[in-house]
Amino acid sequence: MELFLAGRRVLVTGAGKGIGRGTVQALHATGARVVAVSRTQADLDSLVRECPGIEPVCVDLGDWEATERALGSVGPVDLLVNNAAVALLQPFLEVTKEAFDRSFEVNLRAVIQIVARGLIARGVPGAIVNVSSQCSQRAVTNHSVYCSTKGALDMLTKVMALELGPHKIRVNAVNPTVVMTSMGQATWSDPHKAKTMLNRIPLGKFAEVEHVVNAILFLLSDRSGMTTGSTLPVEGGFWAC
């Protein structure tokens, strides 16, 4: 199915690794013009070698002022993927202020407003995809802060859709299960722990990066032109249990 993303300018956060990197690679392959945002310069350098022509921006999205400065001059953007996230896992009774603040700074506060403002100023339609999680709607042990940030992101997605819809800007979330990126491996590489999660997934397997990327590209494209405010599960049936 042709998604007609060629020539569109797309900003992707958390672009250095995992889902973000896979999204940049897939968008580059469609002919889209990609602005890749990561806090790790080495990841951006290797990504530029893989995908010549992408525009790298190195900034820590947890720093609001630095983000405003870094992205204030990127120019017109048509589509946005808010993918940057951290997973700082602690039992509820041991949650630290640092983990709480950092998690909300990156997972929620870093959702980019500049793109929506630019679309409205230009008077053009657009699409935004927020990368959430299956944990937004189900409790997982030691994930109290992470689950909270993703639950908040789901509601932010709906409010963004409500407020930006009149400007012809669609906003949706994708909610994947465990994906064995470097972040996923850090949490779920232990076979016993992984089995407890897999037992809750009817399809009996974790997602691949491409499963999530395909959902993101669909929601960015005009093929989903009547879809906004949704949370699209990519979780093998986890929410059905």
Short mmCIF file of C-alpha atoms in Angstrom, two decimals:
data_model
loop_
_atom_site.label_atom_id
_atom_site.label_comp_id
_atom_site.label_asym_id
_atom_site.label_seq_id
_atom_site.Cartn_x
_atom_site.Cartn_y
_atom_site.Cartn_z
CA MET A 1 0.00 0.00 0.00
CA GLU A 2 1.52 3.27 -1.14
CA LEU A 3 1.74 5.74 1.76
CA PHE A 4 2.71 8.81 -0.31
CA LEU A 5 5.26 10.10 2.19
CA ALA A 6 7.89 11.05 -0.40
CA GLY A 7 8.92 14.67 -0.09
CA ARG A 8 7.20 15.14 3.27
CA ARG A 9 9.42 16.57 6.01
CA VAL A 10 9.28 14.44 9.16
CA LEU A 11 10.84 15.08 12.57
CA VAL A 12 11.59 11.95 14.62
CA THR A 13 12.73 12.10 18.24
CA GLY A 14 14.63 9.31 19.95
CA ALA A 15 16.05 8.62 16.50
CA GLY A 16 19.36 7.09 17.54
CA LYS A 17 18.23 3.63 18.53
CA GLY A 18 15.41 1.11 18.40
CA ILE A 19 11.98 2.18 17.18
CA GLY A 20 13.11 5.72 16.40
CA ARG A 21 16.02 4.56 14.31
CA GLY A 22 13.85 2.05 12.48
CA THR A 23 11.32 4.79 11.79
CA VAL A 24 13.99 7.07 10.32
CA GLN A 25 15.29 4.26 8.11
CA ALA A 26 11.80 3.40 6.85
CA LEU A 27 10.89 7.04 6.20
CA HIS A 28 14.17 7.61 4.37
CA ALA A 29 13.40 4.61 2.17
CA THR A 30 10.03 6.13 1.20
CA GLY A 31 11.69 9.35 0.04
CA ALA A 32 10.62 11.43 3.02
CA ARG A 33 12.95 14.17 4.26
CA VAL A 34 13.84 13.35 7.85
CA VAL A 35 15.03 15.44 10.76
CA ALA A 36 16.52 12.94 13.23
CA VAL A 37 16.73 14.04 16.87
CA SER A 38 18.84 12.19 19.45
CA ARG A 39 20.89 13.07 22.50
CA THR A 40 23.75 10.79 21.34
CA GLN A 41 25.98 12.21 18.61
CA ALA A 42 27.59 8.86 17.80
CA ASP A 43 24.17 7.36 17.03
CA LEU A 44 23.35 10.27 14.75
CA ASP A 45 26.70 9.98 12.97
CA SER A 46 26.14 6.32 12.15
CA LEU A 47 22.54 7.03 11.12
CA VAL A 48 23.67 9.71 8.69
CA ARG A 49 26.05 7.19 7.11
CA GLU A 50 23.18 4.71 6.72
CA CYS A 51 20.66 7.28 5.50
CA PRO A 52 22.46 10.03 3.57
CA GLY A 53 20.55 13.27 3.43
CA ILE A 54 18.81 13.11 6.79
CA GLU A 55 19.25 16.14 9.04
CA PRO A 56 20.67 15.25 12.48
CA VAL A 57 19.95 17.32 15.58
CA CYS A 58 21.74 16.42 18.81
CA VAL A 59 19.89 17.59 21.95
CA ASP A 60 18.65 16.16 25.25
CA LEU A 61 14.88 16.54 25.06
CA GLY A 62 14.72 16.50 28.84
CA ASP A 63 16.15 20.03 28.70
CA TRP A 64 13.24 22.24 27.64
CA GLU A 65 15.28 25.36 26.87
CA ALA A 66 17.96 23.49 24.92
CA THR A 67 15.25 21.73 22.91
CA GLU A 68 13.55 25.03 22.04
CA ARG A 69 16.88 26.43 20.87
CA ALA A 70 17.89 23.35 18.87
CA LEU A 71 14.56 22.87 17.11
CA GLY A 72 13.62 26.50 16.71
CA SER A 73 15.61 26.75 13.49
CA VAL A 74 14.85 23.41 11.81
CA GLY A 75 12.32 24.98 9.47
CA PRO A 76 8.95 23.70 8.25
CA VAL A 77 7.97 20.18 9.35
CA ASP A 78 4.93 18.31 8.04
CA LEU A 79 4.89 15.24 10.28
CA LEU A 80 6.14 14.43 13.78
CA VAL A 81 7.02 11.23 15.64
CA ASN A 82 7.44 11.73 19.39
CA ASN A 83 9.41 8.61 20.24
CA ALA A 84 12.02 9.63 22.82
CA ALA A 85 11.63 7.77 26.12
CA VAL A 86 13.42 6.39 29.13
CA ALA A 87 12.49 3.38 31.25
CA LEU A 88 13.78 3.84 34.80
CA LEU A 89 12.26 0.88 36.61
CA GLN A 90 11.91 0.82 40.40
CA PRO A 91 9.43 -0.68 42.87
CA PHE A 92 6.87 1.91 43.90
CA LEU A 93 8.22 2.17 47.45
CA GLU A 94 11.72 2.83 46.12
CA VAL A 95 10.95 5.38 43.41
CA THR A 96 13.39 8.28 43.56
CA LYS A 97 12.72 11.90 42.78
CA GLU A 98 15.40 11.75 40.09
CA ALA A 99 13.75 8.79 38.32
CA PHE A 100 10.32 10.42 38.57
CA ASP A 101 11.47 13.79 37.24
CA ARG A 102 13.61 12.37 34.44
CA SER A 103 10.86 10.00 33.29
CA PHE A 104 8.23 12.72 33.02
CA GLU A 105 10.69 15.17 31.46
CA VAL A 106 11.52 12.81 28.60
CA ASN A 107 8.43 10.61 28.23
CA LEU A 108 5.83 13.36 28.51
CA ARG A 109 7.16 16.91 28.65
CA ALA A 110 9.41 16.35 25.63
CA VAL A 111 6.40 16.04 23.32
CA ILE A 112 7.29 18.67 20.74
CA GLN A 113 4.97 21.71 20.50
CA ILE A 114 7.04 23.57 17.90
CA VAL A 115 5.85 21.40 15.02
CA ALA A 116 2.16 21.97 15.75
CA ARG A 117 2.72 25.70 16.10
CA GLY A 118 4.53 25.74 12.76
CA LEU A 119 1.77 23.82 10.98
CA ILE A 120 -0.86 26.20 12.30
CA ALA A 121 1.19 29.25 11.31
CA ARG A 122 1.59 27.88 7.78
CA GLY A 123 -2.09 26.89 7.57
CA VAL A 124 -1.31 23.35 6.45
CA PRO A 125 -2.55 19.96 7.69
CA GLY A 126 -0.24 17.52 9.46
CA ALA A 127 0.01 14.38 11.55
CA ILE A 128 1.65 13.58 14.88
CA VAL A 129 2.33 10.12 16.29
CA ASN A 130 3.22 9.66 19.94
CA VAL A 131 4.95 6.38 20.80
CA SER A 132 3.28 5.14 23.96
CA SER A 133 3.16 1.61 25.39
CA GLN A 134 0.91 -1.27 26.34
CA CYS A 135 1.84 -0.25 29.89
CA SER A 136 -0.30 2.86 29.54
CA GLN A 137 -3.41 0.79 30.26
CA ARG A 138 -2.13 -2.21 32.22
CA ALA A 139 -0.12 -2.38 35.43
CA VAL A 140 3.30 -4.02 35.33
CA THR A 141 5.45 -4.70 38.41
CA ASN A 142 8.25 -2.16 39.00
CA HIS A 143 6.84 0.06 36.23
CA SER A 144 4.88 2.52 38.39
CA VAL A 145 6.53 5.66 36.98
CA TYR A 146 6.89 4.32 33.43
CA CYS A 147 3.24 3.22 33.32
CA SER A 148 2.21 6.61 34.68
CA THR A 149 4.12 8.52 32.00
CA LYS A 150 2.60 6.42 29.23
CA GLY A 151 -0.92 6.69 30.66
CA ALA A 152 -0.45 10.44 30.72
CA LEU A 153 0.84 10.35 27.14
CA ASP A 154 -2.30 8.54 25.98
CA MET A 155 -4.51 11.23 27.51
CA LEU A 156 -2.26 13.99 26.14
CA THR A 157 -2.70 12.39 22.70
CA LYS A 158 -6.48 12.66 23.00
CA VAL A 159 -6.40 16.28 24.19
CA MET A 160 -3.95 17.19 21.42
CA ALA A 161 -6.31 15.57 18.90
CA LEU A 162 -9.22 17.57 20.30
CA GLU A 163 -7.42 20.91 20.27
CA LEU A 164 -5.46 20.47 17.03
CA GLY A 165 -8.21 18.81 14.99
CA PRO A 166 -9.78 22.13 13.93
CA HIS A 167 -6.38 23.00 12.43
CA LYS A 168 -6.44 19.76 10.37
CA ILE A 169 -3.69 18.19 12.50
CA ARG A 170 -4.26 14.55 13.42
CA VAL A 171 -2.69 13.12 16.60
CA ASN A 172 -2.53 9.41 17.44
CA ALA A 173 -0.50 7.08 19.62
CA VAL A 174 0.94 3.63 19.00
CA ASN A 175 1.09 1.32 22.00
CA PRO A 176 3.56 -1.51 21.49
CA THR A 177 4.29 -4.48 23.68
CA VAL A 178 7.89 -5.30 24.55
CA VAL A 179 10.22 -4.71 21.60
CA MET A 180 13.69 -6.21 21.96
CA THR A 181 15.55 -2.98 21.36
CA SER A 182 18.43 -2.09 23.67
CA MET A 183 15.85 -0.68 26.10
CA GLY A 184 13.72 -3.81 25.86
CA GLN A 185 16.69 -6.12 26.31
CA ALA A 186 17.75 -4.28 29.46
CA THR A 187 14.40 -5.11 31.03
CA TRP A 188 13.26 -8.38 29.47
CA SER A 189 16.36 -10.37 28.49
CA ASP A 190 15.99 -12.67 31.51
CA PRO A 191 14.04 -15.72 30.21
CA HIS A 192 12.06 -16.21 33.43
CA LYS A 193 10.97 -12.58 33.54
CA ALA A 194 10.19 -12.57 29.83
CA LYS A 195 8.00 -15.67 30.27
CA THR A 196 5.78 -13.85 32.77
CA MET A 197 5.04 -11.22 30.14
CA LEU A 198 4.76 -13.61 27.20
CA ASN A 199 2.15 -15.58 29.14
CA ARG A 200 -0.03 -12.45 29.08
CA ILE A 201 0.26 -12.01 25.29
CA PRO A 202 -2.14 -14.22 23.28
CA LEU A 203 0.19 -14.30 20.27
CA GLY A 204 2.96 -15.53 22.59
CA LYS A 205 5.74 -13.30 21.26
CA PHE A 206 7.23 -9.84 21.57
CA ALA A 207 7.03 -7.28 18.77
CA GLU A 208 9.70 -6.57 16.19
CA VAL A 209 10.72 -2.99 15.47
CA GLU A 210 9.14 -3.20 12.02
CA HIS A 211 5.72 -3.99 13.53
CA VAL A 212 5.76 -0.67 15.38
CA VAL A 213 7.31 1.25 12.48
CA ASN A 214 4.59 0.04 10.10
CA ALA A 215 1.92 1.32 12.48
CA ILE A 216 3.69 4.67 12.81
CA LEU A 217 4.00 5.14 9.05
CA PHE A 218 0.33 4.28 8.55
CA LEU A 219 -0.75 6.88 11.12
CA LEU A 220 1.53 9.51 9.54
CA SER A 221 0.10 8.87 6.11
CA ASP A 222 -3.13 10.10 4.56
CA ARG A 223 -4.28 6.47 4.51
CA SER A 224 -5.36 7.11 8.12
CA GLY A 225 -6.88 10.46 7.24
CA MET A 226 -10.02 9.92 9.35
CA THR A 227 -8.15 8.62 12.40
CA THR A 228 -7.24 10.91 15.28
CA GLY A 229 -7.18 10.64 19.06
CA SER A 230 -6.63 6.88 18.86
CA THR A 231 -4.29 4.59 20.77
CA LEU A 232 -3.31 1.85 18.33
CA PRO A 233 -2.23 -1.36 20.10
CA VAL A 234 0.71 -3.27 18.64
CA GLU A 235 0.80 -5.74 21.51
CA GLY A 236 -0.23 -9.17 20.33
CA GLY A 237 -3.50 -9.07 22.24
CA PHE A 238 -2.11 -8.02 25.63
CA TRP A 239 -5.00 -5.61 26.22
CA ALA A 240 -7.51 -8.33 25.45
CA CYS A 241 -6.57 -10.29 28.58
#
